[in-house]
GROMACS .gro file of C-alpha atoms in nm:
model
  491
    1MET     CA    1   3.679  -2.362   0.238
    2GLY     CA    2   3.365  -2.523   0.377
    3LYS     CA    3   3.045  -2.554   0.174
    4THR     CA    4   3.030  -2.311  -0.117
    5THR     CA    5   2.691  -2.173  -0.018
    6GLY     CA    6   2.716  -2.250   0.352
    7PHE     CA    7   2.740  -1.888   0.464
    8LEU     CA    8   2.407  -1.824   0.290
    9GLU     CA    9   2.232  -2.128   0.434
   10TYR     CA   10   2.340  -2.152   0.797
   11ASP     CA   11   2.329  -1.921   1.099
   12ARG     CA   12   2.598  -1.891   1.362
   13ILE     CA   13   2.571  -2.145   1.644
   14GLU     CA   14   2.681  -2.027   1.988
   15GLU     CA   15   2.822  -2.241   2.266
   16SER     CA   16   2.574  -2.266   2.553
   17TYR     CA   17   2.609  -2.247   2.932
   18LEU     CA   18   2.481  -2.441   3.227
   19PRO     CA   19   2.205  -2.255   3.415
   20VAL     CA   20   2.327  -1.987   3.656
   21ASP     CA   21   2.189  -2.159   3.966
   22LYS     CA   22   2.389  -2.472   3.887
   23ARG     CA   23   2.719  -2.315   3.792
   24LEU     CA   24   2.732  -2.084   4.095
   25LYS     CA   25   2.749  -2.389   4.322
   26ASN     CA   26   3.106  -2.476   4.220
   27TYR     CA   27   3.415  -2.358   4.033
   28LYS     CA   28   3.394  -2.600   3.741
   29GLU     CA   29   3.374  -2.501   3.375
   30PHE     CA   30   3.016  -2.455   3.259
   31VAL     CA   31   3.047  -2.395   2.884
   32ILE     CA   32   2.872  -2.659   2.676
   33GLY     CA   33   3.074  -2.695   2.357
   34ILE     CA   34   2.926  -2.754   2.015
   35ASN     CA   35   2.886  -3.114   1.898
   36ASP     CA   36   3.020  -3.268   1.576
   37SER     CA   37   2.719  -3.179   1.362
   38GLN     CA   38   2.713  -2.822   1.493
   39ALA     CA   39   3.086  -2.787   1.428
   40LYS     CA   40   3.030  -2.915   1.074
   41ILE     CA   41   2.768  -2.645   1.016
   42GLN     CA   42   2.996  -2.376   1.155
   43GLY     CA   43   3.279  -2.498   0.932
   44ALA     CA   44   3.041  -2.490   0.634
   45ARG     CA   45   2.986  -2.117   0.690
   46CYS     CA   46   3.351  -2.039   0.611
   47MET     CA   47   3.333  -1.860   0.278
   48ASP     CA   48   3.581  -1.838  -0.009
   49CYS     CA   49   3.666  -1.479   0.083
   50GLY     CA   50   3.993  -1.466  -0.111
   51THR     CA   51   4.188  -1.286   0.160
   52PRO     CA   52   4.119  -1.452   0.498
   53PHE     CA   53   4.153  -1.159   0.736
   54CYS     CA   54   4.093  -1.399   1.025
   55ASN     CA   55   4.451  -1.526   0.983
   56ASN     CA   56   4.598  -1.185   1.060
   57GLY     CA   57   4.331  -1.107   1.317
   58CYS     CA   58   4.465  -1.405   1.512
   59PRO     CA   59   4.796  -1.318   1.686
   60VAL     CA   60   4.932  -1.673   1.635
   61ASN     CA   61   4.814  -1.665   1.273
   62ASN     CA   62   4.603  -1.980   1.300
   63ILE     CA   63   4.529  -2.125   0.957
   64ILE     CA   64   4.159  -2.085   1.017
   65PRO     CA   65   4.004  -2.153   0.673
   66ASP     CA   66   4.194  -2.480   0.654
   67PHE     CA   67   4.079  -2.623   0.985
   68ASN     CA   68   3.726  -2.491   0.925
   69ASP     CA   69   3.717  -2.689   0.600
   70LEU     CA   70   3.860  -3.000   0.769
   71VAL     CA   71   3.596  -2.986   1.041
   72TYR     CA   72   3.327  -2.946   0.776
   73ARG     CA   73   3.465  -3.262   0.614
   74GLN     CA   74   3.487  -3.423   0.962
   75ASP     CA   75   3.860  -3.489   0.928
   76TRP     CA   76   3.933  -3.409   1.291
   77ARG     CA   77   4.278  -3.569   1.295
   78ALA     CA   78   4.402  -3.342   1.017
   79ALA     CA   79   4.229  -3.044   1.181
   80ILE     CA   80   4.430  -3.078   1.502
   81GLU     CA   81   4.753  -3.109   1.304
   82VAL     CA   82   4.675  -2.779   1.129
   83LEU     CA   83   4.576  -2.614   1.457
   84HIS     CA   84   4.885  -2.735   1.643
   85SER     CA   85   5.110  -2.610   1.363
   86THR     CA   86   5.054  -2.253   1.483
   87ASN     CA   87   4.923  -2.287   1.840
   88ASN     CA   88   5.083  -2.498   2.113
   89PHE     CA   89   4.786  -2.475   2.348
   90PRO     CA   90   4.451  -2.436   2.169
   91GLU     CA   91   4.266  -2.559   2.478
   92PHE     CA   92   4.371  -2.233   2.648
   93THR     CA   93   4.278  -2.002   2.363
   94GLY     CA   94   3.964  -2.200   2.280
   95ARG     CA   95   3.839  -2.120   2.630
   96ILE     CA   96   3.966  -1.776   2.730
   97CYS     CA   97   4.074  -1.592   2.414
   98PRO     CA   98   3.835  -1.306   2.321
   99ALA     CA   99   3.865  -1.422   1.957
  100PRO     CA  100   3.997  -1.124   1.760
  101CYS     CA  101   3.988  -1.364   1.464
  102GLU     CA  102   3.609  -1.350   1.471
  103ALA     CA  103   3.613  -0.971   1.473
  104ALA     CA  104   3.821  -0.993   1.152
  105CYS     CA  105   3.600  -1.256   0.983
  106THR     CA  106   3.492  -1.137   0.637
  107LEU     CA  107   3.144  -1.280   0.689
  108GLY     CA  108   3.117  -1.054   0.993
  109ILE     CA  109   3.093  -0.745   0.771
  110ASN     CA  110   2.722  -0.801   0.711
  111ASP     CA  111   2.638  -1.112   0.914
  112ASP     CA  112   2.737  -1.294   1.232
  113PRO     CA  113   3.098  -1.416   1.203
  114ILE     CA  114   3.191  -1.782   1.197
  115GLY     CA  115   3.223  -1.941   1.541
  116ILE     CA  116   3.599  -1.985   1.503
  117LYS     CA  117   3.666  -2.005   1.876
  118SER     CA  118   3.401  -2.272   1.929
  119ILE     CA  119   3.546  -2.476   1.640
  120GLU     CA  120   3.894  -2.449   1.791
  121HIS     CA  121   3.753  -2.557   2.126
  122ALA     CA  122   3.586  -2.857   1.965
  123ILE     CA  123   3.899  -2.962   1.774
  124ILE     CA  124   4.133  -2.971   2.073
  125ASP     CA  125   3.882  -3.138   2.304
  126ARG     CA  126   3.826  -3.407   2.041
  127ALA     CA  127   4.203  -3.448   2.003
  128TRP     CA  128   4.252  -3.509   2.375
  129GLU     CA  129   3.961  -3.753   2.384
  130GLU     CA  130   4.103  -3.950   2.093
  131GLY     CA  131   4.459  -3.955   2.231
  132TRP     CA  132   4.601  -3.754   1.943
  133VAL     CA  133   4.792  -3.512   2.168
  134ALA     CA  134   5.120  -3.687   2.245
  135PRO     CA  135   5.475  -3.583   2.339
  136LYS     CA  136   5.707  -3.502   2.049
  137PRO     CA  137   6.061  -3.528   2.186
  138ALA     CA  138   6.344  -3.416   1.963
  139GLU     CA  139   6.511  -3.685   1.756
  140HIS     CA  140   6.854  -3.528   1.802
  141LYS     CA  141   6.996  -3.321   2.088
  142THR     CA  142   7.202  -3.009   2.021
  143GLY     CA  143   7.395  -3.004   2.347
  144ARG     CA  144   7.285  -2.644   2.408
  145LYS     CA  145   7.125  -2.539   2.739
  146VAL     CA  146   6.848  -2.281   2.762
  147ALA     CA  147   6.686  -2.133   3.073
  148VAL     CA  148   6.330  -2.001   3.042
  149VAL     CA  149   6.228  -1.779   3.334
  150GLY     CA  150   5.853  -1.764   3.387
  151ALA     CA  151   5.614  -2.053   3.328
  152GLY     CA  152   5.311  -1.868   3.199
  153PRO     CA  153   5.180  -1.927   2.845
  154ALA     CA  154   5.477  -1.750   2.683
  155GLY     CA  155   5.729  -1.955   2.881
  156LEU     CA  156   5.543  -2.280   2.825
  157ALA     CA  157   5.524  -2.223   2.450
  158ALA     CA  158   5.890  -2.121   2.427
  159ALA     CA  159   6.007  -2.415   2.636
  160GLN     CA  160   5.814  -2.661   2.423
  161GLN     CA  161   5.945  -2.519   2.096
  162LEU     CA  162   6.305  -2.510   2.217
  163ALA     CA  163   6.287  -2.865   2.352
  164ARG     CA  164   6.150  -2.988   2.021
  165ALA     CA  165   6.444  -2.819   1.850
  166GLY     CA  166   6.674  -3.042   2.057
  167HIS     CA  167   6.791  -2.805   2.329
  168ASP     CA  168   6.809  -2.891   2.699
  169VAL     CA  169   6.549  -2.659   2.848
  170THR     CA  170   6.499  -2.571   3.214
  171LEU     CA  171   6.182  -2.379   3.297
  172PHE     CA  172   6.197  -2.170   3.616
  173GLU     CA  173   5.880  -2.059   3.797
  174LYS     CA  174   5.864  -1.862   4.123
  175ASN     CA  175   5.520  -1.995   4.218
  176ASP     CA  176   5.454  -2.342   4.351
  177ARG     CA  177   5.275  -2.450   4.033
  178VAL     CA  178   5.321  -2.389   3.662
  179GLY     CA  179   5.092  -2.169   3.455
  180GLY     CA  180   5.136  -1.803   3.547
  181LEU     CA  181   4.808  -1.612   3.522
  182LEU     CA  182   4.649  -1.920   3.367
  183ARG     CA  183   4.705  -2.086   3.705
  184TYR     CA  184   4.674  -1.798   3.950
  185GLY     CA  185   4.464  -1.540   3.769
  186ILE     CA  186   4.207  -1.703   3.543
  187PRO     CA  187   3.931  -1.857   3.760
  188ASP     CA  188   3.878  -2.231   3.740
  189PHE     CA  189   3.526  -2.183   3.608
  190LYS     CA  190   3.680  -2.036   3.293
  191LEU     CA  191   3.981  -2.268   3.272
  192GLU     CA  192   4.010  -2.579   3.485
  193LYS     CA  193   4.373  -2.636   3.581
  194SER     CA  194   4.374  -2.996   3.459
  195HIS     CA  195   4.427  -2.848   3.112
  196ILE     CA  196   4.755  -2.696   3.232
  197ASP     CA  197   4.860  -3.008   3.420
  198ARG     CA  198   4.841  -3.239   3.120
  199ARG     CA  199   5.045  -2.994   2.911
  200VAL     CA  200   5.304  -2.989   3.190
  201GLU     CA  201   5.327  -3.368   3.166
  202GLN     CA  202   5.369  -3.339   2.791
  203LEU     CA  203   5.654  -3.090   2.833
  204LYS     CA  204   5.828  -3.316   3.082
  205ALA     CA  205   5.799  -3.609   2.841
  206GLU     CA  206   5.957  -3.390   2.575
  207GLY     CA  207   6.258  -3.330   2.799
  208VAL     CA  208   6.179  -2.997   2.966
  209THR     CA  209   6.305  -2.973   3.324
  210ILE     CA  210   6.060  -2.773   3.537
  211ARG     CA  211   6.170  -2.608   3.860
  212THR     CA  212   5.893  -2.444   4.062
  213SER     CA  213   5.921  -2.228   4.376
  214VAL     CA  214   6.242  -2.081   4.238
  215LEU     CA  215   6.276  -1.703   4.228
  216VAL     CA  216   6.523  -1.560   3.978
  217ALA     CA  217   6.620  -1.221   4.117
  218GLY     CA  218   6.899  -1.016   4.264
  219LYS     CA  219   7.017  -1.007   4.623
  220ASP     CA  220   6.710  -0.814   4.738
  221GLY     CA  221   6.462  -1.059   4.585
  222LEU     CA  222   6.168  -0.887   4.419
  223GLY     CA  223   6.234  -0.567   4.608
  224LYS     CA  224   5.997  -0.318   4.765
  225ASP     CA  225   5.848  -0.229   4.425
  226SER     CA  226   5.666  -0.560   4.403
  227LYS     CA  227   5.297  -0.599   4.484
  228VAL     CA  228   5.308  -0.964   4.384
  229THR     CA  229   5.259  -1.251   4.625
  230ASN     CA  230   5.485  -1.545   4.548
  231TRP     CA  231   5.565  -1.872   4.717
  232ALA     CA  232   5.930  -1.917   4.615
  233ASN     CA  233   6.155  -2.093   4.863
  234GLU     CA  234   6.473  -2.085   4.656
  235THR     CA  235   6.653  -1.799   4.485
  236VAL     CA  236   6.877  -1.814   4.178
  237ALA     CA  237   7.096  -1.519   4.084
  238PRO     CA  238   7.078  -1.383   3.728
  239ASP     CA  239   7.457  -1.404   3.693
  240ALA     CA  240   7.445  -1.774   3.776
  241LEU     CA  241   7.186  -1.838   3.506
  242LEU     CA  242   7.382  -1.647   3.243
  243ALA     CA  243   7.695  -1.840   3.339
  244ASP     CA  244   7.534  -2.184   3.344
  245PHE     CA  245   7.319  -2.161   3.029
  246ASP     CA  246   7.393  -2.087   2.665
  247ALA     CA  247   7.088  -1.862   2.645
  248VAL     CA  248   6.831  -1.723   2.890
  249LEU     CA  249   6.479  -1.621   2.793
  250LEU     CA  250   6.271  -1.402   3.024
  251THR     CA  251   5.898  -1.471   2.989
  252GLY     CA  252   5.758  -1.328   3.311
  253GLY     CA  253   5.436  -1.134   3.331
  254SER     CA  254   5.340  -0.770   3.366
  255GLU     CA  255   5.277  -0.814   3.736
  256GLN     CA  256   5.262  -0.465   3.884
  257SER     CA  257   4.893  -0.394   3.940
  258ARG     CA  258   4.771  -0.040   3.875
  259ASP     CA  259   4.690   0.121   4.209
  260LEU     CA  260   4.426   0.378   4.303
  261PRO     CA  261   4.593   0.629   4.539
  262VAL     CA  262   4.286   0.804   4.680
  263PRO     CA  263   4.211   0.881   5.046
  264GLY     CA  264   4.129   0.568   5.241
  265ARG     CA  265   4.336   0.335   5.024
  266GLU     CA  266   4.495   0.190   5.337
  267LEU     CA  267   4.163   0.068   5.480
  268SER     CA  268   4.111  -0.302   5.546
  269GLY     CA  269   3.888  -0.437   5.273
  270VAL     CA  270   4.058  -0.270   4.973
  271HIS     CA  271   4.258  -0.523   4.772
  272PHE     CA  272   4.411  -0.579   4.432
  273ALA     CA  273   4.229  -0.831   4.215
  274MET     CA  274   4.552  -1.029   4.204
  275GLU     CA  275   4.542  -1.068   4.579
  276PHE     CA  276   4.186  -1.200   4.561
  277LEU     CA  277   4.179  -1.429   4.256
  278PRO     CA  278   4.495  -1.638   4.318
  279GLN     CA  279   4.379  -1.727   4.667
  280GLN     CA  280   4.060  -1.889   4.542
  281ASN     CA  281   4.252  -2.083   4.278
  282LYS     CA  282   4.486  -2.215   4.546
  283VAL     CA  283   4.193  -2.320   4.763
  284ASN     CA  284   4.037  -2.495   4.464
  285ALA     CA  285   4.367  -2.682   4.421
  286GLY     CA  286   4.341  -2.815   4.777
  287ASP     CA  287   4.565  -2.567   4.957
  288ARG     CA  288   4.475  -2.434   5.299
  289LEU     CA  289   4.499  -2.058   5.342
  290LYS     CA  290   4.474  -1.848   5.654
  291GLY     CA  291   4.283  -1.525   5.618
  292GLN     CA  292   4.153  -1.581   5.267
  293ILE     CA  293   3.989  -1.270   5.119
  294ARG     CA  294   3.621  -1.366   5.094
  295ALA     CA  295   3.312  -1.192   4.958
  296ASP     CA  296   3.056  -1.392   5.156
  297GLY     CA  297   2.758  -1.174   5.245
  298LYS     CA  298   2.946  -0.856   5.151
  299HIS     CA  299   2.869  -0.560   4.929
  300VAL     CA  300   3.146  -0.588   4.672
  301ILE     CA  301   3.264  -0.314   4.438
  302VAL     CA  302   3.496  -0.409   4.154
  303ILE     CA  303   3.685  -0.113   4.008
  304GLY     CA  304   3.780  -0.186   3.648
  305GLY     CA  305   3.559  -0.296   3.360
  306GLY     CA  306   3.786  -0.549   3.188
  307ASP     CA  307   3.823  -0.926   3.198
  308THR     CA  308   3.999  -0.928   3.536
  309GLY     CA  309   3.713  -0.728   3.683
  310SER     CA  310   3.466  -0.974   3.532
  311ASP     CA  311   3.660  -1.260   3.693
  312CYS     CA  312   3.628  -1.086   4.029
  313VAL     CA  313   3.253  -1.058   3.972
  314GLY     CA  314   3.218  -1.430   3.899
  315THR     CA  315   3.430  -1.532   4.197
  316SER     CA  316   3.244  -1.296   4.432
  317ASN     CA  317   2.912  -1.443   4.323
  318ARG     CA  318   3.041  -1.792   4.394
  319HIS     CA  319   3.147  -1.679   4.740
  320GLY     CA  320   2.791  -1.564   4.803
  321ALA     CA  321   2.828  -1.186   4.793
  322GLN     CA  322   2.522  -0.986   4.894
  323SER     CA  323   2.572  -0.750   4.601
  324VAL     CA  324   2.833  -0.697   4.329
  325THR     CA  325   2.887  -0.367   4.147
  326GLN     CA  326   3.145  -0.307   3.875
  327PHE     CA  327   3.282   0.040   3.796
  328GLU     CA  328   3.407   0.154   3.456
  329LEU     CA  329   3.571   0.494   3.407
  330LEU     CA  330   3.465   0.519   3.042
  331PRO     CA  331   3.110   0.578   2.921
  332MET     CA  332   2.891   0.284   2.829
  333PRO     CA  333   2.988   0.168   2.477
  334PRO     CA  334   2.729   0.101   2.206
  335GLU     CA  335   2.561  -0.240   2.201
  336HIS     CA  336   2.662  -0.288   1.837
  337GLU     CA  337   2.978  -0.171   1.670
  338ASN     CA  338   2.994   0.035   1.352
  339LYS     CA  339   3.124  -0.250   1.133
  340PRO     CA  340   3.209  -0.045   0.821
  341LEU     CA  341   3.419   0.181   1.042
  342VAL     CA  342   3.610  -0.073   1.249
  343TRP     CA  343   3.626  -0.402   1.058
  344PRO     CA  344   3.860  -0.600   1.060
  345TYR     CA  345   3.993  -0.448   1.382
  346TRP     CA  346   3.880  -0.516   1.737
  347PRO     CA  347   3.558  -0.320   1.789
  348ILE     CA  348   3.454  -0.114   2.089
  349LYS     CA  349   3.111  -0.234   2.193
  350LEU     CA  350   2.926  -0.340   2.506
  351ARG     CA  351   3.042  -0.684   2.613
  352THR     CA  352   2.844  -0.879   2.869
  353SER     CA  353   3.033  -1.172   3.014
  354SER     CA  354   2.891  -1.487   3.168
  355SER     CA  355   2.991  -1.347   3.508
  356HIS     CA  356   2.785  -1.033   3.450
  357GLU     CA  357   2.486  -1.252   3.368
  358GLU     CA  358   2.526  -1.429   3.703
  359GLY     CA  359   2.448  -1.108   3.890
  360CYS     CA  360   2.617  -0.768   3.870
  361THR     CA  361   2.528  -0.399   3.859
  362ARG     CA  362   2.745  -0.219   3.606
  363GLU     CA  363   2.821   0.150   3.646
  364PHE     CA  364   2.979   0.343   3.360
  365ALA     CA  365   3.142   0.688   3.354
  366ILE     CA  366   3.206   0.680   3.727
  367ALA     CA  367   3.518   0.759   3.929
  368THR     CA  368   3.622   0.677   4.284
  369LYS     CA  369   3.700   0.981   4.497
  370GLU     CA  370   3.756   0.822   4.836
  371PHE     CA  371   3.731   0.501   5.036
  372ILE     CA  372   3.520   0.554   5.348
  373GLY     CA  373   3.574   0.355   5.666
  374GLU     CA  374   3.533   0.321   6.039
  375LYS     CA  375   3.803   0.201   6.279
  376GLY     CA  376   4.029   0.114   5.986
  377LYS     CA  377   3.768  -0.096   5.809
  378LEU     CA  378   3.606  -0.018   5.473
  379THR     CA  379   3.236   0.076   5.486
  380GLY     CA  380   3.176   0.263   5.160
  381VAL     CA  381   3.306   0.427   4.846
  382LYS     CA  382   3.263   0.794   4.757
  383THR     CA  383   3.206   0.833   4.382
  384VAL     CA  384   3.143   1.101   4.123
  385ARG     CA  385   2.985   1.082   3.779
  386LEU     CA  386   3.194   1.172   3.475
  387GLU     CA  387   3.119   1.350   3.153
  388TRP     CA  388   3.327   1.269   2.847
  389LYS     CA  389   3.371   1.520   2.565
  390ASP     CA  390   3.629   1.509   2.286
  391GLY     CA  391   3.811   1.230   2.466
  392LYS     CA  392   3.847   1.428   2.787
  393MET     CA  393   3.665   1.365   3.112
  394SER     CA  394   3.528   1.607   3.367
  395GLU     CA  395   3.337   1.556   3.688
  396VAL     CA  396   2.963   1.623   3.686
  397PRO     CA  397   2.888   1.885   3.954
  398GLY     CA  398   2.662   1.763   4.232
  399SER     CA  399   2.689   1.396   4.131
  400GLU     CA  400   2.891   1.274   4.428
  401GLN     CA  401   2.744   0.988   4.628
  402ILE     CA  402   2.855   0.724   4.877
  403LEU     CA  403   2.791   0.358   4.798
  404LYS     CA  404   2.800   0.090   5.066
  405ALA     CA  405   3.101  -0.142   5.032
  406ASP     CA  406   3.258  -0.408   5.250
  407LEU     CA  407   3.508  -0.524   4.988
  408VAL     CA  408   3.670  -0.333   4.702
  409LEU     CA  409   3.872  -0.514   4.437
  410LEU     CA  410   4.106  -0.309   4.219
  411ALA     CA  411   4.109  -0.457   3.868
  412MET     CA  412   4.247  -0.171   3.661
  413GLY     CA  413   4.514  -0.356   3.471
  414PHE     CA  414   4.890  -0.379   3.511
  415VAL     CA  415   5.154  -0.115   3.459
  416SER     CA  416   5.478  -0.308   3.409
  417PRO     CA  417   5.687  -0.612   3.497
  418VAL     CA  418   5.859  -0.627   3.834
  419GLN     CA  419   6.135  -0.372   3.789
  420SER     CA  420   6.384  -0.525   4.031
  421VAL     CA  421   6.401  -0.841   3.817
  422LEU     CA  422   6.495  -0.642   3.508
  423LYS     CA  423   6.741  -0.435   3.707
  424ALA     CA  424   6.903  -0.748   3.846
  425PHE     CA  425   6.971  -0.867   3.491
  426GLY     CA  426   7.074  -0.519   3.375
  427VAL     CA  427   6.804  -0.508   3.106
  428ASP     CA  428   6.725  -0.179   2.935
  429THR     CA  429   6.358  -0.084   2.955
  430ASP     CA  430   6.121   0.113   2.734
  431PRO     CA  431   5.925   0.419   2.856
  432ARG     CA  432   5.654   0.188   2.998
  433GLY     CA  433   5.902  -0.010   3.207
  434ASN     CA  434   5.898  -0.321   2.986
  435ALA     CA  435   6.210  -0.507   2.881
  436ARG     CA  436   6.345  -0.347   2.564
  437ALA     CA  437   6.377  -0.615   2.297
  438SER     CA  438   6.301  -0.574   1.930
  439THR     CA  439   6.093  -0.829   1.738
  440ASP     CA  440   6.297  -0.785   1.421
  441PHE     CA  441   6.382  -1.117   1.261
  442SER     CA  442   6.751  -1.027   1.280
  443GLY     CA  443   6.836  -1.065   1.647
  444GLY     CA  444   6.471  -1.072   1.743
  445TYR     CA  445   6.371  -1.066   2.111
  446ALA     CA  446   6.732  -1.008   2.219
  447THR     CA  447   6.793  -0.759   2.501
  448ASN     CA  448   7.099  -0.541   2.552
  449VAL     CA  449   7.249  -0.814   2.773
  450PRO     CA  450   7.445  -1.077   2.577
  451LYS     CA  451   7.255  -1.408   2.528
  452LEU     CA  452   6.954  -1.275   2.722
  453PHE     CA  453   6.615  -1.260   2.548
  454ALA     CA  454   6.269  -1.141   2.654
  455ALA     CA  455   5.919  -1.225   2.532
  456GLY     CA  456   5.557  -1.208   2.641
  457ASP     CA  457   5.411  -0.951   2.879
  458ILE     CA  458   5.753  -0.872   3.025
  459ARG     CA  459   5.843  -0.735   2.680
  460ARG     CA  460   5.518  -0.602   2.530
  461GLY     CA  461   5.315  -0.522   2.840
  462GLN     CA  462   4.990  -0.676   2.962
  463SER     CA  463   4.813  -0.861   2.685
  464LEU     CA  464   4.618  -1.173   2.588
  465VAL     CA  465   4.715  -1.537   2.632
  466VAL     CA  466   4.720  -1.574   2.254
  467TRP     CA  467   4.979  -1.295   2.226
  468ALA     CA  468   5.187  -1.466   2.495
  469ILE     CA  469   5.186  -1.791   2.298
  470ARG     CA  470   5.285  -1.606   1.981
  471GLU     CA  471   5.573  -1.428   2.155
  472GLY     CA  472   5.695  -1.749   2.316
  473ARG     CA  473   5.698  -1.928   1.980
  474GLN     CA  474   5.874  -1.646   1.797
  475ALA     CA  475   6.128  -1.592   2.074
  476ALA     CA  476   6.205  -1.965   2.072
  477ARG     CA  477   6.292  -1.939   1.704
  478ALA     CA  478   6.514  -1.636   1.773
  479VAL     CA  479   6.697  -1.821   2.053
  480ASP     CA  480   6.735  -2.131   1.835
  481GLU     CA  481   6.881  -1.922   1.553
  482PHE     CA  482   7.116  -1.750   1.799
  483LEU     CA  483   7.244  -2.087   1.924
  484MET     CA  484   7.262  -2.275   1.596
  485GLY     CA  485   7.304  -2.007   1.330
  486TYR     CA  486   6.976  -2.108   1.169
  487SER     CA  487   6.635  -2.237   1.281
  488GLU     CA  488   6.375  -2.471   1.141
  489LEU     CA  489   6.119  -2.362   1.399
  490PRO     CA  490   5.821  -2.179   1.248
  491ARG     CA  491   5.784  -1.806   1.285
   0.00000   0.00000   0.00000
């Protein structure tokens, strides 16, 4: 633990931001992390709570009290060793994870929780600065070959773990760069892609072969069911992978965006968030795009109140949108959660992101009835107010109105993985369309297809980057045990 009385003496210290007028001028990260002395104070607040609920609140089960104590003692080298023991990529989670660990912090019952995420952020940034993050190639090779399909956080974590176990790992990615939604979903102002690039170099040094622009699919490619844009220029058949490798692990994303089939959906100016966000990331990377979806000078409406919607808000503001409005179907949540009722679980409360603070009108309990347009081009959105009672919604009579809109971005989540990929492999699916694979320790993450495994969003549905890392790590252990009869990789 940190200082015995630290939680009584010190207040929570928040990371700060660059001013709005400065950060809107570019796509660079703008969070100002805590310094050494601030991190020491935050670590001192970690109390001897007996049962550290933060450990289970964290999907990768970070050993949080231990690294908090090490930061309090300013033993940064040991802190990164503890952090890396459970999390392959803390620079990702330290930037974009919503920190369920903090919601589970015991101190949070009657006070502000410890700034666990900011401490994690500080540890990994210090580790990179000091040169403590280095490749760890396996000392002995097993002679086994593993294909990992999908180079998002789940695939990256699995590939690294399997390579360190001594297997020959090939990581396949349909896009032109590695990272999945980290690369082509999360805006650069939340996660600069240099963080991904240096991990890619680490994986290569550890023996992972990375093949980008390679689509693993059946004869019909992704099929008509796909709404995903990809840049693959080579196709590999599932049968070929299963024949050439001793095990195959599917770690693709839940890529089918939820649509809004209302009148006017076909109008020019209505787009999925995942059409809009990846384009800006590609431009930031130096690519030239024809017909990029832009928000310059437009009235933008973002439909969906989650993180993806918030990312659309921030990107639209950087484009120079005239106005940005975000819709949420549910009523406005309370500003403060009922802690005795919800702790240590993730609370429902009003969350205002940095993008919202940059300029956004938020509308709650509102539904879209129709997209209005002229000559095939979007001009407005017809809406209606909603009333919620006993968990059921009904339209408020006489509340319909038309809001001006030049660009609508649909950010309502994802419904399933690309079905044609699973069909091409012959994988059984659950009622939600995800790959059916149990997480039981005996045969964990195995599908119905011999030597084929699945992990990450393709198995559990859309989720957080920290869950993807957890699934990739656990699936790697399951594959290792399948190949070798035992595994020394951590669960």
